[in-house]
Amino acid sequence: MSDLLSIGASGVRANQAALAVVSENIANAGVSGYSRRTVTTKEIVSVSGTTGATSGHGVFVTGVSRAADQFKAAAVRSAGADLARTEAGGVWMDRIQSALTGSGLDTRLTSFFNAAKAVAADPTATAPRAAMLEQARSLAASFTSTGAALANATTELDATADQAAADLNSLSAALAKVNEGLGRAGPGTAGAANLADQRDDLLEKMSAIVDVSASFDAAGRATVRAGAGAGQVLVSGNQVGTVSYARNAEGAVAFAVTNGKDVSVLTPNGGALGGVVDGAQRIADARVELGEMASAFVEGVNDVQAGGRTLDGTPGEPLFAVGAAPTDISLAMTDPRGIAAASAGEGTRGNGNLAALEAVRTSGKFEGTLTGMVADNAAAIQARGMVADAQAAIRGSAITARDTISGVDLDSEAVDLLRFQQAYQASSRVISIARDTFQTLLDIR
């Protein structure tokens, strides 16, 4: 009779624990990072010493099992890192496009050369000369504005990279704390399951910043490496590496991981840091190309000025001046009469020197170069957008595959809830019958 009571009591306890877990699953359905739990039980069995026969005495709860597949979780992280790199790099390509087109540099280049043609048509008229000087002033301001926009993009990229590195360091520190908690938590406990959820959520957030790989020990503690090749250790147990960012004068960026006294180069292959590397290179290339074009333009125009004669018959002075950067261009002339339209030996009505300016326009290909830069960057943006769409689909499929295993299905939970309620009631009924039977036997005596 005592066996019947113990069997019923063990069933009540087991089903009560199962009901609690199902309730937790239902309450956390749709919560990001939550993995479905189930109760694991084991039968209580005794073996007869004389006959070897076994008999059951109920069940006991061995722990809480967490539904998860680390391979599918790793696939989500990998797909997320690829998508984050593409999207982050696209941000800086958009900034380049805005910088190249925002100040109207292309139209002002054309307007400047067209104004020079107007002066050539009537070299002695003051109005066309004044208009050309005004177009030169606008063009200089446009060069300066475009260069400043690219410089600002570089500054913002530095701030973004610094913040991303700081966020990654914070996530690494949080993961080390979770590792520490997993080392103390008993295996198969609800606490260990909660910590494992936090661990996987942190790993997914880290993968959005940099490509990471993770390995796990028996307690579920993660060792995390980041970057190309074997990667650099970011987290091992409760030890944390610190990520730092730097950029040289040429625009090349670098990341490093410091573990104690050891400093290692981190080469991101994914995540926002990978996008920073891509964006930094593109911005640097755009600044170099624009700077070279600006230098060639100023040099060509000023050389034409030096080879001609002003309306007063004096040698031409520079039309433009350059500051610290090649694109820091300003107007160096204030008197329209100083435009050197005539060639040496021509009279004041000559315009031969402006033909040399048109030759500089043709040979320098300034407008074509700028158009090519804008078109190439636009094509790269479009291509990257298509890649991002494909990567988003891949990541979505990976998330679906992961959530098929770890996600909560409310229909299944509702079935389990009904099943465990009925099992709980049946176990309670066993206890009630055993008690009544025991009382009947006592009454007979």
Short mmCIF file of C-alpha atoms in Angstrom, two decimals:
data_model
loop_
_atom_site.label_atom_id
_atom_site.label_comp_id
_atom_site.label_asym_id
_atom_site.label_seq_id
_atom_site.Cartn_x
_atom_site.Cartn_y
_atom_site.Cartn_z
CA MET A 1 0.00 0.00 0.00
CA SER A 2 2.86 2.37 0.77
CA ASP A 3 4.22 1.62 -2.71
CA LEU A 4 0.93 2.72 -4.23
CA LEU A 5 1.07 5.95 -2.25
CA SER A 6 4.66 6.64 -3.27
CA ILE A 7 3.87 5.91 -6.93
CA GLY A 8 0.97 8.34 -6.86
CA ALA A 9 3.00 10.98 -5.01
CA SER A 10 5.90 10.70 -7.47
CA GLY A 11 3.46 11.12 -10.35
CA VAL A 12 1.97 14.23 -8.75
CA ARG A 13 5.42 15.77 -8.32
CA ALA A 14 6.56 14.91 -11.83
CA ASN A 15 3.43 16.20 -13.52
CA GLN A 16 3.39 19.30 -11.34
CA ALA A 17 6.93 20.07 -12.53
CA ALA A 18 5.91 19.38 -16.12
CA LEU A 19 2.91 21.70 -15.82
CA ALA A 20 5.17 24.45 -14.49
CA VAL A 21 7.53 24.07 -17.44
CA VAL A 22 4.67 24.07 -19.97
CA SER A 23 3.27 27.21 -18.34
CA GLU A 24 6.70 28.84 -18.65
CA ASN A 25 6.86 27.88 -22.32
CA ILE A 26 3.45 29.40 -22.99
CA ALA A 27 4.31 32.58 -21.08
CA ASN A 28 7.52 33.02 -23.11
CA ALA A 29 6.12 32.14 -26.54
CA GLY A 30 7.40 34.72 -28.98
CA VAL A 31 10.11 35.99 -26.61
CA SER A 32 13.33 36.38 -28.59
CA GLY A 33 16.07 34.03 -27.44
CA TYR A 34 13.83 31.74 -25.41
CA SER A 35 14.21 27.99 -26.03
CA ARG A 36 11.44 25.56 -25.23
CA ARG A 37 11.86 23.48 -22.05
CA THR A 38 10.76 19.96 -21.20
CA VAL A 39 10.95 18.00 -17.96
CA THR A 40 13.04 14.83 -18.01
CA THR A 41 12.05 11.97 -15.71
CA LYS A 42 13.42 8.58 -14.72
CA GLU A 43 11.63 5.52 -13.42
CA ILE A 44 12.29 4.39 -9.84
CA VAL A 45 13.06 0.66 -10.12
CA SER A 46 13.97 -1.91 -7.51
CA VAL A 47 15.43 -5.37 -8.19
CA SER A 48 14.60 -8.39 -6.09
CA GLY A 49 17.73 -9.94 -4.58
CA THR A 50 16.35 -13.47 -4.74
CA THR A 51 14.46 -13.62 -8.00
CA GLY A 52 16.05 -10.74 -9.91
CA ALA A 53 12.63 -9.41 -10.78
CA THR A 54 12.20 -5.67 -11.15
CA SER A 55 9.35 -3.59 -9.88
CA GLY A 56 8.50 0.06 -10.42
CA HIS A 57 7.99 2.58 -7.65
CA GLY A 58 7.10 5.66 -9.67
CA VAL A 59 9.25 8.34 -11.30
CA PHE A 60 11.39 11.24 -10.26
CA VAL A 61 12.33 14.44 -12.11
CA THR A 62 15.94 14.38 -13.29
CA GLY A 63 16.02 17.92 -14.63
CA VAL A 64 14.84 20.45 -17.17
CA SER A 65 15.88 19.86 -20.76
CA ARG A 66 16.35 22.79 -23.13
CA ALA A 67 15.45 22.28 -26.79
CA ALA A 68 18.37 23.64 -28.80
CA ASP A 69 20.64 22.73 -31.70
CA GLN A 70 24.02 24.44 -31.57
CA PHE A 71 24.71 23.72 -35.24
CA LYS A 72 21.55 25.49 -36.32
CA ALA A 73 22.28 28.34 -33.89
CA ALA A 74 25.76 28.64 -35.42
CA ALA A 75 24.18 28.80 -38.89
CA VAL A 76 22.02 31.73 -37.73
CA ARG A 77 25.09 33.51 -36.38
CA SER A 78 27.04 32.97 -39.58
CA ALA A 79 24.20 34.18 -41.79
CA GLY A 80 23.64 37.16 -39.50
CA ALA A 81 27.31 38.14 -39.64
CA ASP A 82 27.28 38.04 -43.45
CA LEU A 83 24.14 40.16 -43.66
CA ALA A 84 25.40 42.66 -41.07
CA ARG A 85 28.63 43.16 -43.03
CA THR A 86 26.77 43.78 -46.27
CA GLU A 87 24.30 46.19 -44.68
CA ALA A 88 26.98 48.06 -42.73
CA GLY A 89 29.16 48.44 -45.81
CA GLY A 90 26.15 49.69 -47.76
CA VAL A 91 25.66 52.53 -45.29
CA TRP A 92 29.06 53.98 -46.16
CA MET A 93 28.52 53.51 -49.87
CA ASP A 94 25.34 55.57 -49.51
CA ARG A 95 27.35 58.25 -47.71
CA ILE A 96 29.87 58.32 -50.56
CA GLN A 97 27.04 58.72 -53.06
CA SER A 98 25.54 61.58 -51.09
CA ALA A 99 28.94 63.27 -50.81
CA LEU A 100 29.66 63.01 -54.54
CA THR A 101 26.25 64.28 -55.65
CA GLY A 102 25.09 66.50 -52.79
CA SER A 103 26.99 69.66 -53.72
CA GLY A 104 26.33 69.53 -57.47
CA LEU A 105 30.00 69.29 -58.36
CA ASP A 106 29.28 67.76 -61.76
CA THR A 107 26.96 70.56 -62.90
CA ARG A 108 29.27 73.27 -61.56
CA LEU A 109 32.22 71.85 -63.46
CA THR A 110 30.17 72.05 -66.65
CA SER A 111 28.92 75.55 -65.79
CA PHE A 112 32.48 76.78 -65.21
CA PHE A 113 33.75 75.57 -68.57
CA ASN A 114 30.64 76.90 -70.34
CA ALA A 115 31.22 80.28 -68.71
CA ALA A 116 34.76 80.23 -70.11
CA LYS A 117 33.29 79.71 -73.57
CA ALA A 118 31.09 82.77 -73.05
CA VAL A 119 34.21 84.84 -72.26
CA ALA A 120 35.90 83.48 -75.38
CA ALA A 121 32.93 84.68 -77.45
CA ASP A 122 33.37 88.26 -76.21
CA PRO A 123 36.74 88.65 -74.43
CA THR A 124 36.40 92.37 -73.69
CA ALA A 125 32.93 92.23 -72.12
CA THR A 126 32.90 92.55 -68.36
CA ALA A 127 29.66 90.62 -67.69
CA PRO A 128 30.84 87.22 -69.05
CA ARG A 129 34.10 87.60 -67.12
CA ALA A 130 32.20 88.32 -63.90
CA ALA A 131 29.94 85.32 -64.57
CA MET A 132 32.97 83.09 -65.11
CA LEU A 133 34.49 84.31 -61.86
CA GLU A 134 31.24 83.57 -60.02
CA GLN A 135 31.10 80.08 -61.52
CA ALA A 136 34.70 79.56 -60.43
CA ARG A 137 33.77 80.59 -56.89
CA SER A 138 30.81 78.18 -56.84
CA LEU A 139 32.95 75.37 -58.25
CA ALA A 140 35.64 75.92 -55.61
CA ALA A 141 32.98 75.81 -52.88
CA SER A 142 31.55 72.61 -54.39
CA PHE A 143 34.96 70.92 -54.41
CA THR A 144 35.45 71.94 -50.79
CA SER A 145 31.99 70.77 -49.78
CA THR A 146 32.40 67.40 -51.50
CA GLY A 147 35.78 66.81 -49.89
CA ALA A 148 34.42 67.85 -46.49
CA ALA A 149 31.47 65.45 -46.86
CA LEU A 150 33.84 62.55 -47.52
CA ALA A 151 36.02 63.65 -44.58
CA ASN A 152 32.94 63.76 -42.35
CA ALA A 153 32.01 60.27 -43.51
CA THR A 154 35.46 59.11 -42.39
CA THR A 155 34.98 60.78 -39.00
CA GLU A 156 31.57 59.16 -38.56
CA LEU A 157 32.99 55.80 -39.61
CA ASP A 158 35.62 56.15 -36.87
CA ALA A 159 32.92 56.89 -34.30
CA THR A 160 30.84 53.94 -35.51
CA ALA A 161 33.82 51.60 -35.34
CA ASP A 162 34.75 52.78 -31.85
CA GLN A 163 31.17 52.27 -30.66
CA ALA A 164 30.94 48.83 -32.28
CA ALA A 165 34.18 47.78 -30.57
CA ALA A 166 32.86 49.09 -27.24
CA ASP A 167 29.57 47.19 -27.72
CA LEU A 168 31.47 44.02 -28.57
CA ASN A 169 33.58 44.40 -25.43
CA SER A 170 30.43 44.86 -23.34
CA LEU A 171 28.85 41.74 -24.84
CA SER A 172 32.05 39.77 -24.22
CA ALA A 173 32.10 40.86 -20.59
CA ALA A 174 28.44 39.87 -20.20
CA LEU A 175 29.14 36.47 -21.76
CA ALA A 176 32.00 35.91 -19.32
CA LYS A 177 29.55 36.53 -16.47
CA VAL A 178 27.12 34.04 -17.98
CA ASN A 179 29.95 31.51 -18.28
CA GLU A 180 30.68 32.02 -14.63
CA GLY A 181 27.03 31.43 -13.77
CA LEU A 182 26.89 28.27 -15.89
CA GLY A 183 29.87 26.94 -13.99
CA ARG A 184 27.96 27.30 -10.72
CA ALA A 185 24.51 26.24 -11.95
CA GLY A 186 23.53 22.64 -11.55
CA PRO A 187 23.15 20.76 -14.84
CA GLY A 188 19.58 20.21 -15.94
CA THR A 189 18.21 23.02 -13.81
CA ALA A 190 15.92 25.82 -14.88
CA GLY A 191 18.67 28.26 -13.93
CA ALA A 192 21.13 26.57 -16.28
CA ALA A 193 18.55 26.69 -19.09
CA ASN A 194 17.97 30.41 -18.54
CA LEU A 195 21.71 31.07 -18.58
CA ALA A 196 22.08 29.05 -21.79
CA ASP A 197 19.39 31.22 -23.39
CA GLN A 198 21.30 34.33 -22.34
CA ARG A 199 24.52 32.83 -23.69
CA ASP A 200 23.05 32.12 -27.12
CA ASP A 201 21.40 35.54 -27.26
CA LEU A 202 24.73 37.24 -26.50
CA LEU A 203 26.49 35.15 -29.14
CA GLU A 204 23.92 36.18 -31.75
CA LYS A 205 24.34 39.85 -30.84
CA MET A 206 28.13 39.47 -31.05
CA SER A 207 27.83 37.93 -34.51
CA ALA A 208 26.07 41.07 -35.71
CA ILE A 209 29.26 42.98 -34.83
CA VAL A 210 31.91 40.48 -35.94
CA ASP A 211 31.98 36.93 -37.24
CA VAL A 212 32.35 34.60 -34.25
CA SER A 213 32.77 30.89 -33.67
CA ALA A 214 31.95 29.24 -30.36
CA SER A 215 32.78 25.97 -28.64
CA PHE A 216 31.18 24.73 -25.42
CA ASP A 217 32.34 22.65 -22.47
CA ALA A 218 30.25 20.16 -20.52
CA ALA A 219 28.76 22.94 -18.37
CA GLY A 220 27.74 24.93 -21.45
CA ARG A 221 30.41 27.62 -21.01
CA ALA A 222 31.41 29.22 -24.32
CA THR A 223 34.85 29.91 -25.72
CA VAL A 224 34.47 32.51 -28.45
CA ARG A 225 36.85 33.36 -31.28
CA ALA A 226 36.39 36.13 -33.82
CA GLY A 227 37.74 36.97 -37.24
CA ALA A 228 39.47 35.22 -40.12
CA GLY A 229 41.40 31.98 -39.85
CA ALA A 230 41.44 30.38 -36.43
CA GLY A 231 40.26 33.70 -35.04
CA GLN A 232 41.28 35.62 -31.95
CA VAL A 233 39.95 34.65 -28.52
CA LEU A 234 37.36 37.10 -27.22
CA VAL A 235 35.99 35.03 -24.33
CA SER A 236 37.34 31.96 -22.58
CA GLY A 237 35.58 31.07 -19.36
CA ASN A 238 35.47 34.29 -17.40
CA GLN A 239 38.50 35.76 -19.22
CA VAL A 240 37.74 38.53 -21.71
CA GLY A 241 39.77 40.02 -24.56
CA THR A 242 39.44 43.73 -25.36
CA VAL A 243 38.89 44.87 -28.96
CA SER A 244 40.31 48.22 -30.11
CA TYR A 245 40.15 50.19 -33.38
CA ALA A 246 42.64 52.36 -35.25
CA ARG A 247 42.94 54.09 -38.65
CA ASN A 248 46.06 55.41 -40.37
CA ALA A 249 46.45 58.57 -42.45
CA GLU A 250 45.83 56.66 -45.69
CA GLY A 251 42.42 55.53 -44.43
CA ALA A 252 43.27 51.87 -43.75
CA VAL A 253 41.63 50.55 -40.57
CA ALA A 254 42.75 47.85 -38.17
CA PHE A 255 41.31 46.03 -35.17
CA ALA A 256 43.25 44.36 -32.37
CA VAL A 257 42.41 42.07 -29.46
CA THR A 258 44.26 42.49 -26.18
CA ASN A 259 44.38 39.51 -23.83
CA GLY A 260 46.49 40.43 -20.85
CA LYS A 261 49.87 41.41 -22.29
CA ASP A 262 49.20 39.75 -25.65
CA VAL A 263 47.97 41.87 -28.55
CA SER A 264 46.73 40.16 -31.73
CA VAL A 265 45.40 41.52 -35.00
CA LEU A 266 41.69 40.91 -35.53
CA THR A 267 40.63 40.57 -39.18
CA PRO A 268 36.83 40.78 -39.37
CA ASN A 269 35.18 38.69 -42.06
CA GLY A 270 31.64 39.61 -41.11
CA GLY A 271 29.42 41.74 -38.93
CA ALA A 272 29.44 45.52 -38.60
CA LEU A 273 33.23 45.53 -38.20
CA GLY A 274 33.57 43.82 -41.58
CA GLY A 275 31.33 46.52 -43.03
CA VAL A 276 33.54 49.18 -41.45
CA VAL A 277 36.59 47.69 -43.17
CA ASP A 278 34.77 47.70 -46.52
CA GLY A 279 33.43 51.21 -46.03
CA ALA A 280 36.76 52.65 -44.89
CA GLN A 281 38.49 51.37 -48.00
CA ARG A 282 35.81 52.75 -50.31
CA ILE A 283 35.80 56.16 -48.62
CA ALA A 284 39.60 56.30 -48.75
CA ASP A 285 39.59 55.40 -52.45
CA ALA A 286 36.94 58.05 -53.18
CA ARG A 287 38.91 60.72 -51.31
CA VAL A 288 42.10 59.85 -53.17
CA GLU A 289 40.38 59.88 -56.56
CA LEU A 290 38.57 63.13 -55.87
CA GLY A 291 41.76 64.70 -54.51
CA GLU A 292 43.73 63.72 -57.59
CA MET A 293 41.02 65.14 -59.83
CA ALA A 294 40.92 68.38 -57.83
CA SER A 295 44.70 68.75 -57.96
CA ALA A 296 44.79 68.13 -61.71
CA PHE A 297 41.96 70.63 -62.23
CA VAL A 298 43.55 73.44 -60.21
CA GLU A 299 46.96 72.83 -61.70
CA GLY A 300 45.58 72.76 -65.24
CA VAL A 301 43.51 75.93 -64.85
CA ASN A 302 46.27 77.88 -63.10
CA ASP A 303 48.79 76.79 -65.77
CA VAL A 304 46.45 78.10 -68.46
CA GLN A 305 46.17 81.38 -66.54
CA ALA A 306 49.95 81.67 -66.30
CA GLY A 307 50.32 81.20 -70.07
CA GLY A 308 47.86 83.93 -71.05
CA ARG A 309 47.32 87.67 -70.79
CA THR A 310 44.70 89.57 -68.83
CA LEU A 311 42.44 92.28 -70.18
CA ASP A 312 45.14 94.73 -69.10
CA GLY A 313 47.82 92.84 -71.01
CA THR A 314 49.63 91.48 -67.94
CA PRO A 315 50.51 87.80 -67.35
CA GLY A 316 47.68 85.84 -65.73
CA GLU A 317 47.68 85.08 -62.02
CA PRO A 318 46.35 81.85 -60.44
CA LEU A 319 42.59 81.56 -60.49
CA PHE A 320 42.42 79.05 -57.61
CA ALA A 321 44.25 78.50 -54.33
CA VAL A 322 44.50 75.20 -52.44
CA GLY A 323 44.45 74.68 -48.68
CA ALA A 324 45.55 71.77 -46.50
CA ALA A 325 43.63 69.15 -48.52
CA PRO A 326 43.53 68.94 -52.34
CA THR A 327 39.79 69.63 -52.28
CA ASP A 328 40.13 72.70 -50.01
CA ILE A 329 39.90 75.03 -53.00
CA SER A 330 39.18 78.74 -52.87
CA LEU A 331 39.01 81.54 -55.43
CA ALA A 332 42.30 83.44 -55.59
CA MET A 333 41.10 86.18 -57.95
CA THR A 334 38.60 88.96 -57.33
CA ASP A 335 38.94 91.14 -60.49
CA PRO A 336 37.22 89.74 -63.60
CA ARG A 337 39.75 91.60 -65.75
CA GLY A 338 42.38 89.20 -64.40
CA ILE A 339 41.04 86.28 -66.46
CA ALA A 340 43.76 85.52 -69.00
CA ALA A 341 41.67 85.03 -72.14
CA ALA A 342 44.29 86.14 -74.68
CA SER A 343 47.39 84.24 -75.64
CA ALA A 344 50.80 85.91 -75.42
CA GLY A 345 51.16 88.19 -78.44
CA GLU A 346 47.43 88.68 -78.93
CA GLY A 347 45.71 91.96 -78.25
CA THR A 348 43.16 92.56 -75.52
CA ARG A 349 40.41 91.19 -77.76
CA GLY A 350 42.20 87.86 -78.13
CA ASN A 351 40.78 84.62 -76.80
CA GLY A 352 43.38 82.07 -77.84
CA ASN A 353 44.36 81.17 -74.30
CA LEU A 354 40.84 79.96 -73.51
CA ALA A 355 41.27 77.29 -76.17
CA ALA A 356 44.00 75.87 -73.92
CA LEU A 357 41.46 75.82 -71.08
CA GLU A 358 39.10 73.74 -73.23
CA ALA A 359 42.02 71.42 -74.00
CA VAL A 360 42.57 70.99 -70.26
CA ARG A 361 38.90 70.13 -69.92
CA THR A 362 39.20 67.47 -72.62
CA SER A 363 42.46 65.93 -71.48
CA GLY A 364 41.63 66.09 -67.77
CA LYS A 365 38.26 64.36 -68.23
CA PHE A 366 37.09 65.93 -64.98
CA GLU A 367 33.38 65.65 -65.67
CA GLY A 368 33.74 62.10 -66.98
CA THR A 369 35.82 61.07 -63.98
CA LEU A 370 33.21 62.36 -61.56
CA THR A 371 30.38 60.78 -63.54
CA GLY A 372 32.26 57.48 -63.52
CA MET A 373 32.77 57.65 -59.76
CA VAL A 374 29.08 58.28 -59.17
CA ALA A 375 27.98 55.58 -61.63
CA ASP A 376 30.40 52.96 -60.29
CA ASN A 377 29.35 53.62 -56.72
CA ALA A 378 25.65 53.49 -57.68
CA ALA A 379 26.19 50.15 -59.41
CA ALA A 380 28.00 48.82 -56.35
CA ILE A 381 25.13 49.96 -54.12
CA GLN A 382 22.62 48.16 -56.34
CA ALA A 383 24.70 44.98 -56.38
CA ARG A 384 25.13 45.08 -52.62
CA GLY A 385 21.40 45.51 -52.20
CA MET A 386 20.77 42.33 -54.16
CA VAL A 387 23.36 40.48 -52.08
CA ALA A 388 21.71 41.77 -48.90
CA ASP A 389 18.31 40.49 -50.08
CA ALA A 390 19.76 37.04 -50.71
CA GLN A 391 21.57 37.01 -47.37
CA ALA A 392 18.41 38.11 -45.57
CA ALA A 393 16.58 35.17 -47.11
CA ILE A 394 19.35 32.79 -46.04
CA ARG A 395 19.27 34.16 -42.51
CA GLY A 396 15.48 33.86 -42.42
CA SER A 397 15.70 30.21 -43.43
CA ALA A 398 18.36 29.58 -40.79
CA ILE A 399 16.19 31.18 -38.11
CA THR A 400 13.21 29.09 -39.19
CA ALA A 401 15.28 25.89 -39.00
CA ARG A 402 16.54 26.83 -35.53
CA ASP A 403 13.13 27.83 -34.23
CA THR A 404 11.56 24.61 -35.51
CA ILE A 405 13.59 22.90 -32.81
CA SER A 406 13.86 25.52 -30.09
CA GLY A 407 10.77 27.64 -30.62
CA VAL A 408 7.52 27.32 -28.70
CA ASP A 409 4.50 25.94 -30.58
CA LEU A 410 1.40 27.03 -28.67
CA ASP A 411 -0.69 24.22 -30.16
CA SER A 412 1.77 21.59 -28.95
CA GLU A 413 2.03 23.26 -25.56
CA ALA A 414 -1.76 23.29 -25.25
CA VAL A 415 -1.82 19.54 -25.92
CA ASP A 416 0.93 18.98 -23.34
CA LEU A 417 -0.88 21.16 -20.84
CA LEU A 418 -4.03 19.03 -21.15
CA ARG A 419 -2.03 15.80 -21.05
CA PHE A 420 -0.11 16.72 -17.90
CA GLN A 421 -3.27 18.02 -16.20
CA GLN A 422 -4.94 14.70 -16.80
CA ALA A 423 -1.85 12.79 -15.63
CA TYR A 424 -1.70 14.99 -12.52
CA GLN A 425 -5.35 14.25 -11.79
CA ALA A 426 -4.79 10.53 -12.36
CA SER A 427 -1.85 10.51 -9.94
CA SER A 428 -3.94 12.38 -7.40
CA ARG A 429 -6.66 9.79 -7.88
CA VAL A 430 -4.14 7.00 -7.21
CA ILE A 431 -3.22 8.66 -3.91
CA SER A 432 -6.88 9.06 -3.03
CA ILE A 433 -7.67 5.40 -3.80
CA ALA A 434 -4.64 4.21 -1.87
CA ARG A 435 -5.63 6.30 1.15
CA ASP A 436 -9.22 5.08 1.05
CA THR A 437 -8.09 1.48 0.69
CA PHE A 438 -5.66 1.86 3.55
CA GLN A 439 -8.37 3.38 5.73
CA THR A 440 -10.75 0.52 4.85
CA LEU A 441 -8.17 -2.05 5.93
CA LEU A 442 -7.66 -0.21 9.21
CA ASP A 443 -11.37 -0.16 9.80
CA ILE A 444 -11.63 -3.95 9.21
CA ARG A 445 -9.01 -4.57 11.86
#
